[in-house]
Every structure is written in structure tokens, then in C-alpha cells.
């Protein structure tokens, strides 16, 4: 059966690529960083003598959909706040959870601007197709941020994906 190693840091990508494992790309990195990490992984995989051809690399993306952009943004903002509080709150600093945002940056806004796919179904379909072109997204592992998102995703987006 297919096996993927969750890898987000360069050292984790090095480890997986060096052993020929495919990787699962994380839901917390910015879209541009996912593209960079994907390219880095393929370089390391090739350097280690492993084939790139035929690999599927799931890219996990948080998704928030609504009937309007404002409704989707509200869902995305609530999901972002929960993530920031859960992963990067003061209670987690002692265990070494690294914050990917620049010092002083608004962490919630970072998720809204750079990480979460959010909007109407039409807008998010366009975002997915754009990520296919820009970063090579060919296997989307969706993490819906609401029940409504799940419904709209399955009814309005999935049937329209090539």
C-alpha cells in the first residue's frame, strides 16, 4: 500500500527523500512554501537515486467555503483562531512548537492570507487550479473547517475538478 511520511522541515524532507519515501505536505505552511518544499523534495529524491515519476504527494490544505466570500472568511477566521490558539498559544511554548509566522506578525491573518483556501466554491475552485499551475498541486488532501464547507466541496467543487 502507498506510504507517505509527514514532512515539513528540511531535515524531515531530507530523511524521507534519502530513503525513497513519498511525503505528505502539511496544512500549516503557506502555499508558496509548499511549492518550494515540493521542489526541494524532488531535488533530494533525485540526488539520492530515487525516481520522481509516478509519485503522488498529498498536499493538505485547510478549506473554508460559503455562499459568499464574507461567510467563507468568517469560517476561515474562526478556524485560524482555533489553530493559532491550539498550536501556538503560550501553553505550548514549553514543548517547542515553532511559530511559522514572522515575529510580530498577525498569526490569524497569515492563515487567511497564505494558508487557507477560502471563498465561494467558484473562487476556491479557481484557487485550486491556480495552485495546480503554480506549485504542482496534483493531490489535494482537504481539511474542511465546517460542515457546510464539506457539503459545498463535495457538491460544487469536486465534480468540476479535471
Short mmCIF file of N, CA and C in Angstrom, two decimals:
data_model
loop_
_atom_site.label_atom_id
_atom_site.label_comp_id
_atom_site.label_asym_id
_atom_site.label_seq_id
_atom_site.Cartn_x
_atom_site.Cartn_y
_atom_site.Cartn_z
N UNK A 1 0.84 -1.21 0.00
CA UNK A 1 0.00 0.00 0.00
C UNK A 1 0.87 1.25 0.00
N UNK A 2 0.35 2.35 -0.53
CA UNK A 2 1.13 3.59 -0.52
C UNK A 2 1.42 4.03 0.91
N UNK A 3 2.61 4.59 1.09
CA UNK A 3 3.03 5.10 2.40
C UNK A 3 3.57 6.51 2.18
N UNK A 4 3.15 7.45 3.03
CA UNK A 4 3.67 8.80 2.99
C UNK A 4 4.21 9.16 4.37
N UNK A 5 5.30 9.87 4.37
CA UNK A 5 5.87 10.38 5.60
C UNK A 5 5.49 11.86 5.71
N UNK A 6 4.90 12.23 6.83
CA UNK A 6 4.61 13.65 7.05
C UNK A 6 5.94 14.36 7.22
N UNK A 7 6.18 15.36 6.39
CA UNK A 7 7.46 16.06 6.42
C UNK A 7 7.24 17.53 6.12
N UNK A 8 7.68 18.38 7.04
CA UNK A 8 7.57 19.81 6.79
C UNK A 8 8.93 20.50 6.89
N UNK A 9 9.79 20.07 7.79
CA UNK A 9 11.11 20.69 7.92
C UNK A 9 12.04 20.12 6.86
N UNK A 10 13.09 20.88 6.53
CA UNK A 10 14.05 20.37 5.54
C UNK A 10 14.70 19.09 6.02
N UNK A 11 14.98 18.97 7.31
CA UNK A 11 15.62 17.74 7.79
C UNK A 11 14.68 16.54 7.65
N UNK A 12 13.39 16.74 7.87
CA UNK A 12 12.43 15.65 7.68
C UNK A 12 12.30 15.29 6.20
N UNK A 13 12.31 16.30 5.34
CA UNK A 13 12.26 16.06 3.89
C UNK A 13 13.52 15.32 3.45
N UNK A 14 14.68 15.73 3.95
CA UNK A 14 15.94 15.05 3.63
C UNK A 14 15.87 13.57 4.01
N UNK A 15 15.37 13.30 5.21
CA UNK A 15 15.28 11.93 5.71
C UNK A 15 14.39 11.09 4.80
N UNK A 16 13.20 11.61 4.50
CA UNK A 16 12.24 10.86 3.67
C UNK A 16 12.77 10.66 2.25
N UNK A 17 13.28 11.72 1.65
CA UNK A 17 13.78 11.63 0.27
C UNK A 17 14.98 10.68 0.19
N UNK A 18 15.85 10.75 1.17
CA UNK A 18 17.03 9.88 1.18
C UNK A 18 16.69 8.41 1.25
N UNK A 19 15.54 8.09 1.79
CA UNK A 19 15.11 6.69 1.91
C UNK A 19 14.07 6.31 0.85
N UNK A 20 13.75 7.25 -0.02
CA UNK A 20 12.83 6.97 -1.10
C UNK A 20 11.36 7.01 -0.74
N UNK A 21 11.03 7.55 0.43
CA UNK A 21 9.63 7.66 0.83
C UNK A 21 8.97 8.86 0.14
N UNK A 22 7.71 8.73 -0.16
CA UNK A 22 6.92 9.89 -0.59
C UNK A 22 6.53 10.66 0.67
N UNK A 23 6.21 11.94 0.49
CA UNK A 23 5.88 12.77 1.65
C UNK A 23 4.46 13.30 1.56
N UNK A 24 3.92 13.61 2.72
CA UNK A 24 2.64 14.28 2.89
C UNK A 24 2.98 15.70 3.33
N UNK A 25 2.48 16.68 2.59
CA UNK A 25 2.83 18.07 2.87
C UNK A 25 1.76 18.71 3.76
N UNK A 26 2.23 19.52 4.67
CA UNK A 26 1.43 19.96 5.82
C UNK A 26 0.41 21.05 5.53
N UNK A 27 -0.61 21.14 6.40
CA UNK A 27 -1.66 22.14 6.22
C UNK A 27 -1.33 23.51 6.80
N UNK A 28 -0.16 23.68 7.40
CA UNK A 28 0.15 24.93 8.08
C UNK A 28 1.11 25.83 7.32
N UNK A 29 1.77 25.30 6.31
CA UNK A 29 2.71 26.10 5.53
C UNK A 29 1.96 26.94 4.50
N UNK A 30 2.53 28.09 4.18
CA UNK A 30 1.97 28.94 3.12
C UNK A 30 2.05 28.20 1.79
N UNK A 31 1.16 28.54 0.89
CA UNK A 31 1.14 27.89 -0.42
C UNK A 31 2.51 27.97 -1.10
N UNK A 32 3.14 29.15 -1.09
CA UNK A 32 4.44 29.31 -1.76
C UNK A 32 5.50 28.42 -1.10
N UNK A 33 5.42 28.25 0.22
CA UNK A 33 6.38 27.39 0.91
C UNK A 33 6.16 25.93 0.55
N UNK A 34 4.92 25.53 0.35
CA UNK A 34 4.63 24.17 -0.09
C UNK A 34 5.28 23.93 -1.45
N UNK A 35 5.16 24.89 -2.36
CA UNK A 35 5.80 24.77 -3.67
C UNK A 35 7.30 24.64 -3.56
N UNK A 36 7.91 25.46 -2.70
CA UNK A 36 9.36 25.41 -2.50
C UNK A 36 9.77 24.07 -1.91
N UNK A 37 9.05 23.59 -0.91
CA UNK A 37 9.37 22.31 -0.26
C UNK A 37 9.20 21.14 -1.23
N UNK A 38 8.19 21.22 -2.07
CA UNK A 38 7.95 20.18 -3.06
C UNK A 38 9.14 20.10 -4.03
N UNK A 39 9.59 21.25 -4.50
CA UNK A 39 10.75 21.30 -5.39
C UNK A 39 12.00 20.77 -4.68
N UNK A 40 12.21 21.19 -3.45
CA UNK A 40 13.35 20.73 -2.65
C UNK A 40 13.30 19.21 -2.48
N UNK A 41 12.13 18.68 -2.17
CA UNK A 41 11.97 17.23 -2.01
C UNK A 41 12.37 16.49 -3.28
N UNK A 42 11.89 16.95 -4.43
CA UNK A 42 12.22 16.28 -5.69
C UNK A 42 13.71 16.34 -5.98
N UNK A 43 14.36 17.45 -5.66
CA UNK A 43 15.82 17.55 -5.82
C UNK A 43 16.53 16.52 -4.96
N UNK A 44 16.14 16.43 -3.70
CA UNK A 44 16.78 15.49 -2.76
C UNK A 44 16.48 14.05 -3.14
N UNK A 45 15.28 13.78 -3.60
CA UNK A 45 14.89 12.44 -4.01
C UNK A 45 15.76 11.98 -5.19
N UNK A 46 15.91 12.86 -6.18
CA UNK A 46 16.72 12.55 -7.35
C UNK A 46 18.19 12.36 -6.95
N UNK A 47 18.69 13.25 -6.10
CA UNK A 47 20.08 13.15 -5.66
C UNK A 47 20.36 11.84 -4.93
N UNK A 48 19.35 11.30 -4.27
CA UNK A 48 19.50 10.03 -3.55
C UNK A 48 19.29 8.82 -4.46
N UNK A 49 19.03 9.08 -5.75
CA UNK A 49 18.89 7.98 -6.70
C UNK A 49 17.51 7.37 -6.78
N UNK A 50 16.50 8.08 -6.31
CA UNK A 50 15.13 7.56 -6.33
C UNK A 50 14.33 8.25 -7.43
N UNK A 51 13.37 7.52 -7.99
CA UNK A 51 12.55 8.04 -9.08
C UNK A 51 11.52 9.05 -8.59
N UNK A 52 11.33 10.08 -9.39
CA UNK A 52 10.31 11.09 -9.12
C UNK A 52 9.01 10.69 -9.82
N UNK A 53 9.15 10.13 -11.00
CA UNK A 53 8.00 9.78 -11.85
C UNK A 53 6.99 8.90 -11.12
N UNK A 54 5.71 9.26 -11.26
CA UNK A 54 4.64 8.45 -10.72
C UNK A 54 4.31 8.66 -9.25
N UNK A 55 4.99 9.56 -8.60
CA UNK A 55 4.73 9.81 -7.17
C UNK A 55 3.56 10.76 -7.00
N UNK A 56 2.72 10.45 -6.06
CA UNK A 56 1.65 11.35 -5.66
C UNK A 56 2.02 11.91 -4.29
N UNK A 57 2.05 13.22 -4.20
CA UNK A 57 2.38 13.88 -2.94
C UNK A 57 1.15 14.61 -2.42
N UNK A 58 0.45 14.04 -1.46
CA UNK A 58 -0.71 14.73 -0.91
C UNK A 58 -0.30 16.06 -0.26
N UNK A 59 -1.04 17.08 -0.60
CA UNK A 59 -0.82 18.40 -0.02
C UNK A 59 -2.08 18.74 0.78
N UNK A 60 -1.92 18.81 2.09
CA UNK A 60 -3.05 19.10 2.97
C UNK A 60 -3.31 20.61 2.97
N UNK A 61 -4.54 20.98 2.73
CA UNK A 61 -4.95 22.38 2.74
C UNK A 61 -6.22 22.52 3.55
N UNK A 62 -6.22 23.51 4.41
CA UNK A 62 -7.43 23.88 5.14
C UNK A 62 -8.35 24.60 4.17
N UNK A 63 -9.65 24.31 4.24
CA UNK A 63 -10.61 24.87 3.28
C UNK A 63 -11.82 25.41 4.04
N UNK A 64 -12.25 26.62 3.65
CA UNK A 64 -13.47 27.23 4.20
C UNK A 64 -14.29 27.77 3.04
N UNK A 65 -15.50 27.26 2.90
CA UNK A 65 -16.39 27.68 1.82
C UNK A 65 -17.66 28.30 2.38
N UNK A 66 -18.23 29.20 1.61
CA UNK A 66 -19.50 29.80 1.98
C UNK A 66 -20.25 30.24 0.75
N UNK A 67 -21.50 30.61 0.93
CA UNK A 67 -22.29 31.13 -0.18
C UNK A 67 -21.76 32.48 -0.64
N UNK A 68 -21.09 33.18 0.27
CA UNK A 68 -20.46 34.46 -0.06
C UNK A 68 -19.02 34.42 0.44
N UNK A 69 -18.20 35.32 -0.10
CA UNK A 69 -16.81 35.41 0.35
C UNK A 69 -16.75 35.78 1.83
N UNK A 70 -17.65 36.66 2.27
CA UNK A 70 -17.66 37.08 3.68
C UNK A 70 -17.98 35.91 4.60
N UNK A 71 -18.94 35.08 4.22
CA UNK A 71 -19.28 33.91 5.03
C UNK A 71 -18.10 32.95 5.12
N UNK A 72 -17.43 32.73 4.00
CA UNK A 72 -16.28 31.83 3.99
C UNK A 72 -15.14 32.40 4.82
N UNK A 73 -14.93 33.71 4.74
CA UNK A 73 -13.87 34.33 5.53
C UNK A 73 -14.15 34.21 7.02
N UNK A 74 -15.40 34.34 7.40
CA UNK A 74 -15.77 34.17 8.82
C UNK A 74 -15.42 32.76 9.30
N UNK A 75 -15.73 31.76 8.50
CA UNK A 75 -15.38 30.37 8.83
C UNK A 75 -13.87 30.20 8.88
N UNK A 76 -13.17 30.77 7.90
CA UNK A 76 -11.71 30.68 7.86
C UNK A 76 -11.08 31.37 9.07
N UNK A 77 -11.61 32.53 9.43
CA UNK A 77 -11.07 33.27 10.58
C UNK A 77 -11.27 32.48 11.87
N UNK A 78 -12.44 31.89 12.05
CA UNK A 78 -12.68 31.08 13.25
C UNK A 78 -11.75 29.88 13.29
N UNK A 79 -11.55 29.23 12.15
CA UNK A 79 -10.62 28.10 12.09
C UNK A 79 -9.20 28.53 12.35
N UNK A 80 -8.81 29.67 11.80
CA UNK A 80 -7.47 30.20 12.03
C UNK A 80 -7.23 30.49 13.50
N UNK A 81 -8.21 31.12 14.13
CA UNK A 81 -8.06 31.45 15.55
C UNK A 81 -7.91 30.19 16.39
N UNK A 82 -8.70 29.16 16.08
CA UNK A 82 -8.61 27.90 16.81
C UNK A 82 -7.22 27.28 16.63
N UNK A 83 -6.71 27.29 15.41
CA UNK A 83 -5.39 26.72 15.14
C UNK A 83 -4.31 27.49 15.89
N UNK A 84 -4.35 28.80 15.80
CA UNK A 84 -3.35 29.62 16.48
C UNK A 84 -3.40 29.38 17.98
N UNK A 85 -4.59 29.36 18.56
CA UNK A 85 -4.71 29.12 20.00
C UNK A 85 -4.25 27.71 20.36
N UNK A 86 -4.56 26.74 19.52
CA UNK A 86 -4.23 25.34 19.82
C UNK A 86 -2.75 25.01 19.64
N UNK A 87 -2.14 25.56 18.61
CA UNK A 87 -0.77 25.20 18.29
C UNK A 87 0.26 26.17 18.83
N UNK A 88 -0.08 27.45 18.84
CA UNK A 88 0.93 28.46 19.14
C UNK A 88 0.65 29.28 20.38
N UNK A 89 -0.35 28.87 21.17
CA UNK A 89 -0.66 29.58 22.40
C UNK A 89 0.46 29.44 23.41
N UNK A 90 0.46 30.31 24.38
CA UNK A 90 1.52 30.33 25.39
C UNK A 90 1.69 28.98 26.09
N UNK A 91 0.61 28.23 26.24
CA UNK A 91 0.69 26.94 26.92
C UNK A 91 1.55 25.93 26.15
N UNK A 92 1.80 26.18 24.85
CA UNK A 92 2.57 25.22 24.05
C UNK A 92 4.04 25.60 23.91
N UNK A 93 4.40 26.78 24.24
CA UNK A 93 5.79 27.20 24.05
C UNK A 93 6.79 26.32 24.79
N UNK A 94 6.46 25.82 25.98
CA UNK A 94 7.44 24.98 26.65
C UNK A 94 7.78 23.69 25.91
N UNK A 95 6.89 23.21 25.04
CA UNK A 95 7.19 21.97 24.32
C UNK A 95 7.82 22.24 22.96
N UNK A 96 8.13 23.48 22.68
CA UNK A 96 8.90 23.81 21.49
C UNK A 96 8.13 23.87 20.19
N UNK A 97 6.86 24.20 20.22
CA UNK A 97 6.12 24.35 18.97
C UNK A 97 6.59 25.63 18.30
N UNK A 98 7.11 25.50 17.10
CA UNK A 98 7.62 26.66 16.38
C UNK A 98 6.48 27.39 15.68
N UNK A 99 6.54 28.69 15.71
CA UNK A 99 5.54 29.52 15.03
C UNK A 99 6.10 29.90 13.66
N UNK A 100 5.40 29.51 12.57
CA UNK A 100 5.92 29.82 11.24
C UNK A 100 5.78 31.28 10.84
N UNK A 101 5.04 32.07 11.59
CA UNK A 101 4.85 33.48 11.25
C UNK A 101 6.09 34.27 11.67
N UNK A 102 6.33 35.35 10.95
CA UNK A 102 7.43 36.24 11.30
C UNK A 102 7.13 36.86 12.66
N UNK A 103 8.18 37.18 13.43
CA UNK A 103 7.95 37.81 14.73
C UNK A 103 7.08 39.06 14.60
N UNK A 104 6.08 39.14 15.44
CA UNK A 104 5.19 40.29 15.43
C UNK A 104 4.07 40.22 14.41
N UNK A 105 4.07 39.20 13.57
CA UNK A 105 3.03 39.08 12.54
C UNK A 105 1.71 38.64 13.17
N UNK A 106 0.63 38.98 12.53
CA UNK A 106 -0.69 38.54 12.96
C UNK A 106 -0.87 37.11 12.47
N UNK A 107 -0.82 36.18 13.39
CA UNK A 107 -0.86 34.76 13.03
C UNK A 107 -2.16 34.36 12.34
N UNK A 108 -3.27 34.87 12.84
CA UNK A 108 -4.57 34.55 12.23
C UNK A 108 -4.62 35.07 10.80
N UNK A 109 -4.17 36.29 10.60
CA UNK A 109 -4.18 36.88 9.26
C UNK A 109 -3.28 36.10 8.31
N UNK A 110 -2.16 35.59 8.82
CA UNK A 110 -1.26 34.78 8.00
C UNK A 110 -2.00 33.56 7.44
N UNK A 111 -2.77 32.88 8.29
CA UNK A 111 -3.54 31.73 7.80
C UNK A 111 -4.55 32.17 6.74
N UNK A 112 -5.21 33.30 6.96
CA UNK A 112 -6.20 33.78 5.99
C UNK A 112 -5.55 34.15 4.66
N UNK A 113 -4.40 34.81 4.72
CA UNK A 113 -3.76 35.32 3.51
C UNK A 113 -2.92 34.28 2.77
N UNK A 114 -2.33 33.33 3.49
CA UNK A 114 -1.31 32.49 2.88
C UNK A 114 -1.55 30.99 2.96
N UNK A 115 -2.49 30.54 3.76
CA UNK A 115 -2.60 29.11 4.03
C UNK A 115 -3.96 28.53 3.65
N UNK A 116 -5.03 29.11 4.15
CA UNK A 116 -6.37 28.53 3.97
C UNK A 116 -6.92 28.89 2.59
N UNK A 117 -7.49 27.91 1.92
CA UNK A 117 -8.26 28.16 0.71
C UNK A 117 -9.66 28.55 1.17
N UNK A 118 -10.08 29.78 0.89
CA UNK A 118 -11.41 30.20 1.34
C UNK A 118 -12.07 31.11 0.34
N UNK A 119 -13.40 31.03 0.31
CA UNK A 119 -14.20 31.84 -0.59
C UNK A 119 -15.44 31.08 -1.01
N UNK A 120 -16.05 31.55 -2.08
CA UNK A 120 -17.18 30.83 -2.65
C UNK A 120 -16.64 29.59 -3.36
N UNK A 121 -17.48 28.62 -3.66
CA UNK A 121 -16.99 27.44 -4.38
C UNK A 121 -16.27 27.80 -5.69
N UNK A 122 -16.79 28.77 -6.42
CA UNK A 122 -16.17 29.17 -7.68
C UNK A 122 -14.77 29.75 -7.44
N UNK A 123 -14.65 30.60 -6.43
CA UNK A 123 -13.36 31.21 -6.12
C UNK A 123 -12.34 30.18 -5.66
N UNK A 124 -12.76 29.24 -4.83
CA UNK A 124 -11.84 28.22 -4.33
C UNK A 124 -11.46 27.25 -5.44
N UNK A 125 -12.37 26.93 -6.33
CA UNK A 125 -12.02 26.11 -7.49
C UNK A 125 -10.92 26.80 -8.29
N UNK A 126 -11.05 28.10 -8.50
CA UNK A 126 -10.01 28.86 -9.20
C UNK A 126 -8.68 28.82 -8.44
N UNK A 127 -8.74 28.92 -7.10
CA UNK A 127 -7.51 28.85 -6.30
C UNK A 127 -6.84 27.49 -6.44
N UNK A 128 -7.62 26.42 -6.42
CA UNK A 128 -7.08 25.07 -6.56
C UNK A 128 -6.40 24.92 -7.92
N UNK A 129 -7.06 25.38 -8.97
CA UNK A 129 -6.49 25.28 -10.31
C UNK A 129 -5.23 26.13 -10.44
N UNK A 130 -5.22 27.28 -9.78
CA UNK A 130 -4.03 28.13 -9.78
C UNK A 130 -2.88 27.44 -9.06
N UNK A 131 -3.15 26.79 -7.93
CA UNK A 131 -2.10 26.06 -7.21
C UNK A 131 -1.59 24.88 -8.02
N UNK A 132 -2.45 24.28 -8.80
CA UNK A 132 -2.00 23.20 -9.69
C UNK A 132 -0.93 23.74 -10.63
N UNK A 133 -1.18 24.92 -11.19
CA UNK A 133 -0.23 25.53 -12.12
C UNK A 133 1.03 26.04 -11.42
N UNK A 134 0.86 26.71 -10.30
CA UNK A 134 1.97 27.39 -9.64
C UNK A 134 2.87 26.48 -8.82
N UNK A 135 2.30 25.52 -8.10
CA UNK A 135 3.14 24.69 -7.21
C UNK A 135 3.07 23.21 -7.53
N UNK A 136 2.33 22.84 -8.57
CA UNK A 136 2.25 21.43 -8.94
C UNK A 136 1.27 20.62 -8.11
N UNK A 137 0.29 21.28 -7.51
CA UNK A 137 -0.71 20.57 -6.72
C UNK A 137 -1.41 19.53 -7.60
N UNK A 138 -1.23 18.26 -7.25
CA UNK A 138 -1.90 17.21 -8.03
C UNK A 138 -2.62 16.21 -7.14
N UNK A 139 -2.53 16.40 -5.83
CA UNK A 139 -3.22 15.53 -4.87
C UNK A 139 -3.59 16.40 -3.69
N UNK A 140 -4.85 16.78 -3.62
CA UNK A 140 -5.33 17.68 -2.57
C UNK A 140 -5.96 16.88 -1.45
N UNK A 141 -5.42 17.02 -0.26
CA UNK A 141 -5.99 16.42 0.94
C UNK A 141 -6.69 17.55 1.69
N UNK A 142 -8.01 17.60 1.58
CA UNK A 142 -8.78 18.72 2.14
C UNK A 142 -9.05 18.53 3.63
N UNK A 143 -8.91 19.62 4.35
CA UNK A 143 -9.29 19.67 5.76
C UNK A 143 -10.37 20.74 5.89
N UNK A 144 -11.64 20.36 5.72
CA UNK A 144 -12.72 21.35 5.77
C UNK A 144 -12.89 21.91 7.17
N UNK A 145 -13.11 23.22 7.24
CA UNK A 145 -13.24 23.90 8.52
C UNK A 145 -14.68 24.02 9.00
N UNK A 146 -15.61 23.44 8.26
CA UNK A 146 -17.01 23.43 8.70
C UNK A 146 -17.77 22.34 7.95
N UNK A 147 -18.92 21.98 8.50
CA UNK A 147 -19.78 21.00 7.82
C UNK A 147 -20.27 21.57 6.48
N UNK A 148 -20.61 22.85 6.47
CA UNK A 148 -21.06 23.47 5.22
C UNK A 148 -19.96 23.41 4.17
N UNK A 149 -18.72 23.64 4.59
CA UNK A 149 -17.59 23.55 3.66
C UNK A 149 -17.53 22.16 3.04
N UNK A 150 -17.68 21.14 3.86
CA UNK A 150 -17.64 19.77 3.35
C UNK A 150 -18.73 19.56 2.29
N UNK A 151 -19.93 20.01 2.58
CA UNK A 151 -21.03 19.86 1.63
C UNK A 151 -20.78 20.60 0.32
N UNK A 152 -20.37 21.86 0.42
CA UNK A 152 -20.11 22.64 -0.80
C UNK A 152 -18.93 22.07 -1.58
N UNK A 153 -17.93 21.59 -0.88
CA UNK A 153 -16.77 20.99 -1.55
C UNK A 153 -17.20 19.78 -2.38
N UNK A 154 -17.96 18.89 -1.77
CA UNK A 154 -18.36 17.67 -2.48
C UNK A 154 -19.40 17.93 -3.56
N UNK A 155 -20.25 18.94 -3.37
CA UNK A 155 -21.31 19.20 -4.34
C UNK A 155 -20.90 20.15 -5.46
N UNK A 156 -20.07 21.15 -5.13
CA UNK A 156 -19.80 22.23 -6.09
C UNK A 156 -18.39 22.24 -6.67
N UNK A 157 -17.42 21.66 -5.96
CA UNK A 157 -16.04 21.74 -6.44
C UNK A 157 -15.56 20.41 -7.00
N UNK A 158 -15.66 19.34 -6.24
CA UNK A 158 -15.11 18.06 -6.69
C UNK A 158 -15.62 17.62 -8.06
N UNK A 159 -16.91 17.77 -8.36
CA UNK A 159 -17.37 17.35 -9.69
C UNK A 159 -16.76 18.17 -10.84
N UNK A 160 -16.22 19.34 -10.52
CA UNK A 160 -15.69 20.23 -11.56
C UNK A 160 -14.17 20.16 -11.69
N UNK A 161 -13.53 19.39 -10.84
CA UNK A 161 -12.07 19.26 -10.96
C UNK A 161 -11.72 18.33 -12.12
N UNK A 162 -10.73 18.73 -12.91
CA UNK A 162 -10.31 17.86 -14.02
C UNK A 162 -9.63 16.60 -13.54
#
